[in-house]
Short mmCIF file of C-alpha atoms in Angstrom, two decimals:
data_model
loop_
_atom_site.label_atom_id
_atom_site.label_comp_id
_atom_site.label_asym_id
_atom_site.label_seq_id
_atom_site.Cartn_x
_atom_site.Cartn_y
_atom_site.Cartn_z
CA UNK A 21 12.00 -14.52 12.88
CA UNK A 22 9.38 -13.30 10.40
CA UNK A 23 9.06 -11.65 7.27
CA UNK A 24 6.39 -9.00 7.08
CA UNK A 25 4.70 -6.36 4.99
CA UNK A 26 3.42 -3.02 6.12
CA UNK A 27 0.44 -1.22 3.77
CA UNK A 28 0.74 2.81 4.21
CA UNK A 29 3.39 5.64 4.70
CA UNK A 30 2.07 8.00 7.08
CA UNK A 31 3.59 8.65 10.36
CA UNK A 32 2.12 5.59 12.19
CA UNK A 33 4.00 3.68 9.20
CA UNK A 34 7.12 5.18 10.19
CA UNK A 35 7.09 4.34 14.13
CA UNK A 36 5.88 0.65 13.45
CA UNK A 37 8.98 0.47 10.81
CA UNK A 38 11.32 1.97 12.92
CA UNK A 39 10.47 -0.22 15.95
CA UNK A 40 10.17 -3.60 13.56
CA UNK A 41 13.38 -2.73 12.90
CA UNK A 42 14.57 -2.31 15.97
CA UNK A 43 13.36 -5.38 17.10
CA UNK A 44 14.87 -8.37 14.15
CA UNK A 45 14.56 -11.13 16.15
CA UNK A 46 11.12 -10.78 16.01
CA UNK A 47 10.91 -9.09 12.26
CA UNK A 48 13.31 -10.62 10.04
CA UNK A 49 12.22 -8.76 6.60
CA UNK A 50 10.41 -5.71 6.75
CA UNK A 51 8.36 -4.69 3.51
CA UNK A 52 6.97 -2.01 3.05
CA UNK A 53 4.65 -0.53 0.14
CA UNK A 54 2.04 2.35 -0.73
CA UNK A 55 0.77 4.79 -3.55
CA UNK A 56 3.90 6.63 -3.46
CA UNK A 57 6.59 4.58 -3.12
CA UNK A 58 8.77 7.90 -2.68
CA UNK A 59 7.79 8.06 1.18
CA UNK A 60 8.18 4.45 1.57
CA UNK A 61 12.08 4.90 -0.05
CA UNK A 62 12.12 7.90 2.95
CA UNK A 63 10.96 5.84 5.69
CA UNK A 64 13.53 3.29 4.25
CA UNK A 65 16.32 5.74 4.51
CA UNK A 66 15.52 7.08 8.07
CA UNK A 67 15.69 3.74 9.08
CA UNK A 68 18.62 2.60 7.93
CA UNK A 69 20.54 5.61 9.47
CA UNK A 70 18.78 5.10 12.75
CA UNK A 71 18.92 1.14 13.15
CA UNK A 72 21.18 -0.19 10.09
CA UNK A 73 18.53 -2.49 8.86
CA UNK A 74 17.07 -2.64 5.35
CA UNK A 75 13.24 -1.86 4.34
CA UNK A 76 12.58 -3.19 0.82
CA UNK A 77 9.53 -0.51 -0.83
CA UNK A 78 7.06 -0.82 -3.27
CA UNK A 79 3.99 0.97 -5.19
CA UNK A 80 0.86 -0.35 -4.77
CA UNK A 81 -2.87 0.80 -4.57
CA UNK A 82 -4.09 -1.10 -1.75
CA UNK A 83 -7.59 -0.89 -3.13
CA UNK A 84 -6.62 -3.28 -6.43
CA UNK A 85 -7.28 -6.44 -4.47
CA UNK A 86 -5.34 -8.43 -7.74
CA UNK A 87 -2.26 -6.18 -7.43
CA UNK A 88 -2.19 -6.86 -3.49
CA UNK A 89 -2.25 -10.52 -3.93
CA UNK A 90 0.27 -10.17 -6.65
CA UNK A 91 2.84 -8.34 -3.91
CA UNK A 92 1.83 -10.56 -1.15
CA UNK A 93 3.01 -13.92 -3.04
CA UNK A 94 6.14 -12.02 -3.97
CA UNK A 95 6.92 -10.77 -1.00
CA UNK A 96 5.52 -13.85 0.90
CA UNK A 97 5.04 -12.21 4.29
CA UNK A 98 3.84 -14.27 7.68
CA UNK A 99 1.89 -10.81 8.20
CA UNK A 100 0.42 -7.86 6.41
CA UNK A 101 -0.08 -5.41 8.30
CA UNK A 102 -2.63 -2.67 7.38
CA UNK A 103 -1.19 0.72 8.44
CA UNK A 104 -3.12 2.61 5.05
CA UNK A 105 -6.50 4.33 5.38
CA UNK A 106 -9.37 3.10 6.80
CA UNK A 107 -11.41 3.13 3.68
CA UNK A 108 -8.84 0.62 2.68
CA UNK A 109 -9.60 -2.26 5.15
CA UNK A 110 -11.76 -4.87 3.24
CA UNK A 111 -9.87 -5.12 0.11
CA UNK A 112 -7.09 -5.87 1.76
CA UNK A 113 -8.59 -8.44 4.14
CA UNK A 114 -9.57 -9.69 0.63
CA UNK A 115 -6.37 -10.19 -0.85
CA UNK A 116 -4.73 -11.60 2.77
CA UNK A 117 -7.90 -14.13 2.39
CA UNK A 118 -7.02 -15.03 -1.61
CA UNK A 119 -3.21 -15.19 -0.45
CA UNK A 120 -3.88 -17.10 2.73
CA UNK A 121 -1.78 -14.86 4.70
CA UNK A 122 -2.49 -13.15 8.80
CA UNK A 123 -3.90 -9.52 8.83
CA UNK A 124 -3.38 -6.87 11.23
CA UNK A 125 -4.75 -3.38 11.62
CA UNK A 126 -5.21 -0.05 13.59
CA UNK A 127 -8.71 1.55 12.74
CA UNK A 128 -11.64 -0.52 11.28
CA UNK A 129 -13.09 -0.13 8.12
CA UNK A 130 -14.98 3.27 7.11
CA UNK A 131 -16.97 3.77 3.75
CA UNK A 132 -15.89 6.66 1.73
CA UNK A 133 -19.16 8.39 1.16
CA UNK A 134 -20.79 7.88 5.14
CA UNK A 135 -18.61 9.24 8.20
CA UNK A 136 -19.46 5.53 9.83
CA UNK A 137 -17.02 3.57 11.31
CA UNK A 138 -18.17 0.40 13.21
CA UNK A 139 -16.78 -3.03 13.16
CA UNK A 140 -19.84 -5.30 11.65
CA UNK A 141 -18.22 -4.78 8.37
CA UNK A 142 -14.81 -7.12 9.34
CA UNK A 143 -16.97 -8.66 11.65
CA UNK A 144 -18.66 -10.42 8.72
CA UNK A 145 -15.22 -12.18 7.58
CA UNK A 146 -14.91 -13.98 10.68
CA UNK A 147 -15.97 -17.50 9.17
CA UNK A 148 -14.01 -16.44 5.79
CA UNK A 149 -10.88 -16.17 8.04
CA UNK A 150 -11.47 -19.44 10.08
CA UNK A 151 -11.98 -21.81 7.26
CA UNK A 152 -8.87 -20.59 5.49
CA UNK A 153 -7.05 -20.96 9.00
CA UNK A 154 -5.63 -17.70 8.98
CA UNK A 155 -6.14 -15.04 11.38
CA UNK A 156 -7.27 -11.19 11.24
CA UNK A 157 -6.38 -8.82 14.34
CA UNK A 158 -8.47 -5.61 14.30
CA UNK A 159 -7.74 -2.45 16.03
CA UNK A 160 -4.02 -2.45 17.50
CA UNK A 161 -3.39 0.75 17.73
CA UNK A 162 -3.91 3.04 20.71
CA UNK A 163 -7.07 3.87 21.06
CA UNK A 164 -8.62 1.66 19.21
CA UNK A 165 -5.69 -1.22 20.72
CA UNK A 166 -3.73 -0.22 23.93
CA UNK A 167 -7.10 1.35 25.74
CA UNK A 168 -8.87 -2.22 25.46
CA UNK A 169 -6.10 -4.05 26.69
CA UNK A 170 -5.58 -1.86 29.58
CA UNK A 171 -9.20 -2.82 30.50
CA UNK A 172 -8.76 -6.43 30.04
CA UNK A 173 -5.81 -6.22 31.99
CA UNK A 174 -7.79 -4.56 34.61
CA UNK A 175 -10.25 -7.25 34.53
CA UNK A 176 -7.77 -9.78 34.91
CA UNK A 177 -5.87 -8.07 37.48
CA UNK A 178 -8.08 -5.88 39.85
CA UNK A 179 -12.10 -6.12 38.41
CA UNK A 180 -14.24 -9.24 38.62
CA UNK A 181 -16.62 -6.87 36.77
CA UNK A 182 -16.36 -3.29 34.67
CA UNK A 183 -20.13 -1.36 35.17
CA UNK A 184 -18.53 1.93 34.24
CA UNK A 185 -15.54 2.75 31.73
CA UNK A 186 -14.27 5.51 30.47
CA UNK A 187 -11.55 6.24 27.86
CA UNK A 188 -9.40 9.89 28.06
CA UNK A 189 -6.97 10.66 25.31
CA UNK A 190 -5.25 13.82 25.89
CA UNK A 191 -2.66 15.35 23.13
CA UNK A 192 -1.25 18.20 25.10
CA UNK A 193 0.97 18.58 22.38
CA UNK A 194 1.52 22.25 20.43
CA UNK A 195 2.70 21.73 17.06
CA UNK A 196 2.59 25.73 16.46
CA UNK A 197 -0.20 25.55 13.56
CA UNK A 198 -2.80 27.88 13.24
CA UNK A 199 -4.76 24.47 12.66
CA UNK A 200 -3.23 20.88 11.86
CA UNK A 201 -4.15 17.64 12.69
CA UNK A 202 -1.75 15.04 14.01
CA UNK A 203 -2.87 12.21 11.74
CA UNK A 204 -4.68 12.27 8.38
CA UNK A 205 -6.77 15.13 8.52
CA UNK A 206 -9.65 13.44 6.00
CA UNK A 207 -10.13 10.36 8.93
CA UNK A 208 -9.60 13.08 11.96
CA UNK A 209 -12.03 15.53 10.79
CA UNK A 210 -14.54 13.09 10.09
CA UNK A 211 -14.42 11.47 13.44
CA UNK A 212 -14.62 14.52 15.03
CA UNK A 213 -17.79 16.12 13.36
CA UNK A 214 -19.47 12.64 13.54
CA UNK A 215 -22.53 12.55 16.34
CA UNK A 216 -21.11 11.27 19.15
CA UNK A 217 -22.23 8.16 20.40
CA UNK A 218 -21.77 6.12 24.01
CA UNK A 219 -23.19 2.41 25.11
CA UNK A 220 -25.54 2.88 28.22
CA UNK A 221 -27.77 0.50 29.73
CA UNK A 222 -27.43 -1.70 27.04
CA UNK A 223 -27.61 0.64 23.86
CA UNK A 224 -26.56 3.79 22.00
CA UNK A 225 -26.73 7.35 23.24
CA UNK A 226 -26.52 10.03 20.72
CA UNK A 227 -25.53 13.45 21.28
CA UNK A 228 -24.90 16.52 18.87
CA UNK A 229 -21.19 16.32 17.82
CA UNK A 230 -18.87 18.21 20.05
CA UNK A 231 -22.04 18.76 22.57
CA UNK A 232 -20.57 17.20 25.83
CA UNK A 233 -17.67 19.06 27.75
CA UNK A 234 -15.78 18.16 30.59
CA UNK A 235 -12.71 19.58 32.29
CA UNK A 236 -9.70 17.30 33.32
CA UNK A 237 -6.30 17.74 35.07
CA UNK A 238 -4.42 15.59 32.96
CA UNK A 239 -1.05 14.14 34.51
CA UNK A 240 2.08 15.63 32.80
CA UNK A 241 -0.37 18.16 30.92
CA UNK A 242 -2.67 19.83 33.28
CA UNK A 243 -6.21 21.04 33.03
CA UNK A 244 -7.60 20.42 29.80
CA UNK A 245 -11.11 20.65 28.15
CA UNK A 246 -12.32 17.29 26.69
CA UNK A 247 -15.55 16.37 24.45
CA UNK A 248 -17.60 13.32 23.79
CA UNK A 249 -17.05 11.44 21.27
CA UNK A 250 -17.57 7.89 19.73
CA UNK A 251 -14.95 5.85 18.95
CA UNK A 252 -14.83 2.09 17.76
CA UNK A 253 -13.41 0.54 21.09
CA UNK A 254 -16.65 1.29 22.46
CA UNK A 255 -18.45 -1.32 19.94
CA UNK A 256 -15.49 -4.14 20.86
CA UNK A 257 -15.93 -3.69 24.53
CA UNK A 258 -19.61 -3.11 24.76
CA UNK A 259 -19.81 -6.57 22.91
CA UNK A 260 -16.33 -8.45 24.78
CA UNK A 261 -17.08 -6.63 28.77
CA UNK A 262 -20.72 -7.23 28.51
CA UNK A 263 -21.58 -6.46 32.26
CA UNK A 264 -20.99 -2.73 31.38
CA UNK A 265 -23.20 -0.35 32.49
CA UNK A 266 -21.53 2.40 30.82
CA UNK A 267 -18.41 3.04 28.40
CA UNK A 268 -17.78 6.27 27.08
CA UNK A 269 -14.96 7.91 25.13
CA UNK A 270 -13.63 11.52 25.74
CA UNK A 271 -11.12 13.70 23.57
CA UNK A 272 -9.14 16.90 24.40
CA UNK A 273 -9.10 19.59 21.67
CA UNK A 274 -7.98 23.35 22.36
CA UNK A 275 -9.86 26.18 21.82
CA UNK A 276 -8.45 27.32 18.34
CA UNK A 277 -8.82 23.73 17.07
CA UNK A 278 -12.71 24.03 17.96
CA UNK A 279 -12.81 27.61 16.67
CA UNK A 280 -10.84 26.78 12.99
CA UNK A 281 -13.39 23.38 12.76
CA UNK A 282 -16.40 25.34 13.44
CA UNK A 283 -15.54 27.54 10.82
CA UNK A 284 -14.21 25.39 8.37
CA UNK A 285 -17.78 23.41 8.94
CA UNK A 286 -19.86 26.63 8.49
CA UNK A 287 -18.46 26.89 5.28
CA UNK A 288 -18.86 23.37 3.99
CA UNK A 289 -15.54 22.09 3.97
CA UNK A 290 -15.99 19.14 6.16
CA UNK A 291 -18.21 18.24 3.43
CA UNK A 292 -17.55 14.35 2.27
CA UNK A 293 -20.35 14.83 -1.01
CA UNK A 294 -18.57 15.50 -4.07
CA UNK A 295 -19.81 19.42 -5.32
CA UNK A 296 -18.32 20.39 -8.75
CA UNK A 297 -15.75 22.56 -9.04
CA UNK A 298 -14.56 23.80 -12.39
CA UNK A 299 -16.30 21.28 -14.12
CA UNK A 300 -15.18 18.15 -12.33
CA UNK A 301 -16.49 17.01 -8.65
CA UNK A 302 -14.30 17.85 -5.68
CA UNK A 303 -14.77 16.66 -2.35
CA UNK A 304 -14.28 19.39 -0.09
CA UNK A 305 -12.88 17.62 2.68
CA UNK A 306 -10.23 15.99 0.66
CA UNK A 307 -9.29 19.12 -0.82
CA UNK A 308 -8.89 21.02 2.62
CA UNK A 309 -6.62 17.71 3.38
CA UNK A 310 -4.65 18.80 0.71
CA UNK A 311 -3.88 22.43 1.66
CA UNK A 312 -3.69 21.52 5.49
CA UNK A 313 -0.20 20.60 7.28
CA UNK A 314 1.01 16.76 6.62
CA UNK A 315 0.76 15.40 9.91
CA UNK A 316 4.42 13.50 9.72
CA UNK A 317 5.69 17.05 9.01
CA UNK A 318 4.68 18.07 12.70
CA UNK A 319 7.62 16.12 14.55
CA UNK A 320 10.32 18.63 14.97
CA UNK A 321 8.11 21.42 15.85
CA UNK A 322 5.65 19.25 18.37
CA UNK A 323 6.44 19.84 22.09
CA UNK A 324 4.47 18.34 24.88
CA UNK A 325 3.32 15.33 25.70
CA UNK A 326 0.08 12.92 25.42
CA UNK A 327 -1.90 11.13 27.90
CA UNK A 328 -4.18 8.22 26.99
CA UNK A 329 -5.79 5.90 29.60
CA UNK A 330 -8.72 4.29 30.93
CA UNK A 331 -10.81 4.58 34.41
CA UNK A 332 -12.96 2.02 35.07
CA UNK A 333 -15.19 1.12 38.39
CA UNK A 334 -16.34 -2.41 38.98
CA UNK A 335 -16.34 -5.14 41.64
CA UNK A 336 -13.12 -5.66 43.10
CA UNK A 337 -11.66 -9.28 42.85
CA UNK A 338 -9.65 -8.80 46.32
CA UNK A 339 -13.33 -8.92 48.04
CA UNK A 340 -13.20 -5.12 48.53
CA UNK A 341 -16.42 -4.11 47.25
CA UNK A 342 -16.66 -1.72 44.21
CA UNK A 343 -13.47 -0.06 43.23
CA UNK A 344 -11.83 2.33 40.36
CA UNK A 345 -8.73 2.44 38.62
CA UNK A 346 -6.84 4.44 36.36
CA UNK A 347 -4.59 2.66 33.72
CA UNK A 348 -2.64 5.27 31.49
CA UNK A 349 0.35 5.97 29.78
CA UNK A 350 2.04 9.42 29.29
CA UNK A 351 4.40 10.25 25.53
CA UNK A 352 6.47 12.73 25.23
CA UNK A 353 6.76 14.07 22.05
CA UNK A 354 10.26 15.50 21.65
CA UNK A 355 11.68 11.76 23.03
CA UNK A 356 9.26 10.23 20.20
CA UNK A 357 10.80 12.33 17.97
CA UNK A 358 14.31 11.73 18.80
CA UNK A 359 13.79 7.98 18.30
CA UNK A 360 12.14 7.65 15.03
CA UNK A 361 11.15 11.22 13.41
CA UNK A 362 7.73 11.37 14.39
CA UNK A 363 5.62 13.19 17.08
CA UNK A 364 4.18 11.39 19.81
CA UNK A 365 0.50 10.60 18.41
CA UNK A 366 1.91 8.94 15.45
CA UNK A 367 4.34 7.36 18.28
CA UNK A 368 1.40 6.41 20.44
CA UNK A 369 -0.02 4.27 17.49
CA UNK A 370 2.63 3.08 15.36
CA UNK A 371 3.85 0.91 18.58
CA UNK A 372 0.81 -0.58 19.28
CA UNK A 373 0.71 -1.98 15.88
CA UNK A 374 4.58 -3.40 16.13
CA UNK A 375 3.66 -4.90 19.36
CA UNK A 376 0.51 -6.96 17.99
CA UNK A 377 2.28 -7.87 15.00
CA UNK A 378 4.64 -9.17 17.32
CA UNK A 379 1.80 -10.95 19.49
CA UNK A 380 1.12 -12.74 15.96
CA UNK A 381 4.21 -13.64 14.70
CA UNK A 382 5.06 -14.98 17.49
CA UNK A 383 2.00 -17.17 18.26
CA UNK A 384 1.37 -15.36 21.66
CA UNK A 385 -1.64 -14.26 20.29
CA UNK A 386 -3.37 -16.86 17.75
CA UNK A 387 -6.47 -17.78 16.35
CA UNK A 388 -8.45 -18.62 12.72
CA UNK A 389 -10.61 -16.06 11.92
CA UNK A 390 -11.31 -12.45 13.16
CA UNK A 391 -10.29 -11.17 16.78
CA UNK A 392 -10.44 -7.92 18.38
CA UNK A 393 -7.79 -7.21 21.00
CA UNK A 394 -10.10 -8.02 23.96
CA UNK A 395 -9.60 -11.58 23.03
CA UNK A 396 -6.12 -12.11 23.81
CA UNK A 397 -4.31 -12.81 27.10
CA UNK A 398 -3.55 -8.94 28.31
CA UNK A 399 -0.20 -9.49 30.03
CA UNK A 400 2.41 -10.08 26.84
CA UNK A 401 0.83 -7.14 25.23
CA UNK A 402 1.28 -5.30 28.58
CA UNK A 403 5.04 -6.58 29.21
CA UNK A 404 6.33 -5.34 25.04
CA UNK A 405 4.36 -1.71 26.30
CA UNK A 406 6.91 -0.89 28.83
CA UNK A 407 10.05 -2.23 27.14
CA UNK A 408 8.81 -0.72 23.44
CA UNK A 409 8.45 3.00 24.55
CA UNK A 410 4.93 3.26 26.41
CA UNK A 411 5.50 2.33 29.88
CA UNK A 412 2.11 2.86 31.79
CA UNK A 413 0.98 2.95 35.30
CA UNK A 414 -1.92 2.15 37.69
CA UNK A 415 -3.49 3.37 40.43
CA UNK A 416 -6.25 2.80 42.83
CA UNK A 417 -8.77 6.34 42.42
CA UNK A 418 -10.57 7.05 45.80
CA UNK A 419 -13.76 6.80 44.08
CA UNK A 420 -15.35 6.94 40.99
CA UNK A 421 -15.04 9.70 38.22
CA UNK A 422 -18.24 12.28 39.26
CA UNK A 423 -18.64 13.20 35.48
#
């Protein structure tokens, strides 16, 4: 039994919480703190109704490294776990590293002005972590998280080697927006317009943003149109699976999503350069974040479900020659709801990040220094999947994916 403190409010806050608390023998003393400590005091509320435990809440800017150390010896967590924005990632690994506490989190760091995420950044820490014998566990969320285990898992199970790897994640959700995202619109929208990006032959293929399309008949969803994109479990796995030939990473959007974005890019306000405004410099994409639908606000209206997995083709290790299977898991988002408030993309990620917290706390997973979730025994993570909420499957493909 741990104590533990959770950075952030958004909807992937809220499913961790609720499942932390659902789970007490593993998380004693939940925490939980942001900028506006009124949506921490809501999570707080929802779960007390839904599970009877307690959240204690606090303010905090997560970016005032002194204040986080300050909360972290108060609080005096086993874990901090990093559920705020990316931009947000490196001062608190600083303040973990000053307080000699374990750090966990879902997305790897992004700089504010440059649409750039890649992992060299927390990389870096690695020896910081080691000598202060505490540990740092990047990326356990879905996609970055779940989608690398499930191909460690395959290479344990059914690969002796991965050439060719590819990640789907398929919301066939409808919220019934004009135009929402389904989490923080600043981080989707600039993943989305950034050039996409896959590892071939031993480096980086760039393509136009939103270039590449390919049709899929997703399971539970049907047909659906899906785009290339990067995405930061490509760097982990390129580096941890490094007989791959291939890894690329592909994401559904609808039509009216693609039509709304191409406007709203048109007309500059993707933009992530200050312009002034009035007087004062605005950054266009934060404002449009500000007028656009809170993603946690989407739960009650979302119906559908969400299919994430992985195909990969390799050597058998049965002696069968080369082989491909498909490792997924399917959400719906109405049974998401009805367990803790939130739709099932916030779902999909805020129990990922319970489960590796778990992994830590409970020495299943440990290590000094900095560890991406390639590095870790698959099956634990695997086994807390299918009790926690996200059962998945497996199956032997006839052969490979012809895209």
């Amino acid at each position: 039994m741990s104590t533990i403190l959770v950075i952030g409010a958004g909807g992937v806050s809220s499913v961790a919480v609720h499942k932390m608390a659902m789970n007490p023998g593993i998380f004693s003393a939940i925490h939980l703190a942001s900028r506006t400590r009124s949506k921490c005091d809501a999570i707080a509320a929802s779960v007390k109704e839904r599970t009877g435990q307690d959240v204690a809440t606090y303010e905090i800017d997560a970016e005032e490294v002194p204040a986080m150390v300050n909360l972290i010896r108060r609080v005096q967590p086993k874990l901090v776990v990093n559920l705020a924005l990316p931009y947000q990632d490196l001062p608190i690994m600083d303040a973990c590293l000053d307080a000699g506490v374990d750090y966990l989190d879902t997305a790897n760091y992004e700089p504010k002005d440059q649409a750039k995420f890649e992992y060299h950044w927390q990389w870096a820490y690695h020896d910081r972590f080691k000598d202060a014998a505490i540990m740092a566990l990047l990326g356990s969320g879905f996609d970055p998280g779940v989608t690398s285990v499930f191909t460690m898992w395959l290479k344990k199970h059914k690969l002796k080697t991965i050439q060719r790897l590819d990640i789907l994640d398929c919301n066939g959700g409808d919220h019934g927006q004009s135009f929402a995202t389904n989490f923080n619109p600043e981080i989707n929208i600039r993943e989305v317009t950034a050039p996409a990006r896959h590892w071939e032959n031993g480096e980086w293929v760039e393509t136009p943003a939103m270039s590449v399309k390919q049709g899929f008949d997703f399971e539970g969803v049907g047909p659906k149109n899906m785009y290339l994109m990067y995405h930061e479990e490509l760097e982990s796995l390129a580096r941890f699976v490094p007989e791959l030939e291939r890894a690329r990473f592909w994401m559904t959007f609808g039509d009216e999503y693609i039509k709304h974005l191409t406007v709203l890019q048109n007309v500059g306000m993707t933009r992530i350069d200050p312009v002034m405004y009035e007087g004062r410099p605005i950054v266009p994409l934060q404002f449009l974040k500000a007028v656009l639908p809170e993603p946690s606000s989407l739960g009650s209206t979302t119906k559908g479900k969400t299919n994430i997995g992985v195909i990969a083709t390799g050597e058998a290790l049965d002696g069968s020659g080369e082989q491909t299977f498909y490792i997924k898991n399917i959400c719906d988002h109405e049974d998401a709801f009805a367990e803790t408030g939130n739709q099932a993309v916030s779902y999909t990620t805020g129990v990922p990040a319970m489960i590796g917290s778990a992994m830590v706390l409970t020495g299943a997973w440990k290590g000094d220094g900095v560890f991406n979730m390639e590095e870790f025994d698959p099956d634990p993570f695997m086994d807390m999947l299918n009790s926690q909420g996200l059962p998945w499957t497996v199956e032997q493909m006839s052969a490979p994916v012809e895209f």
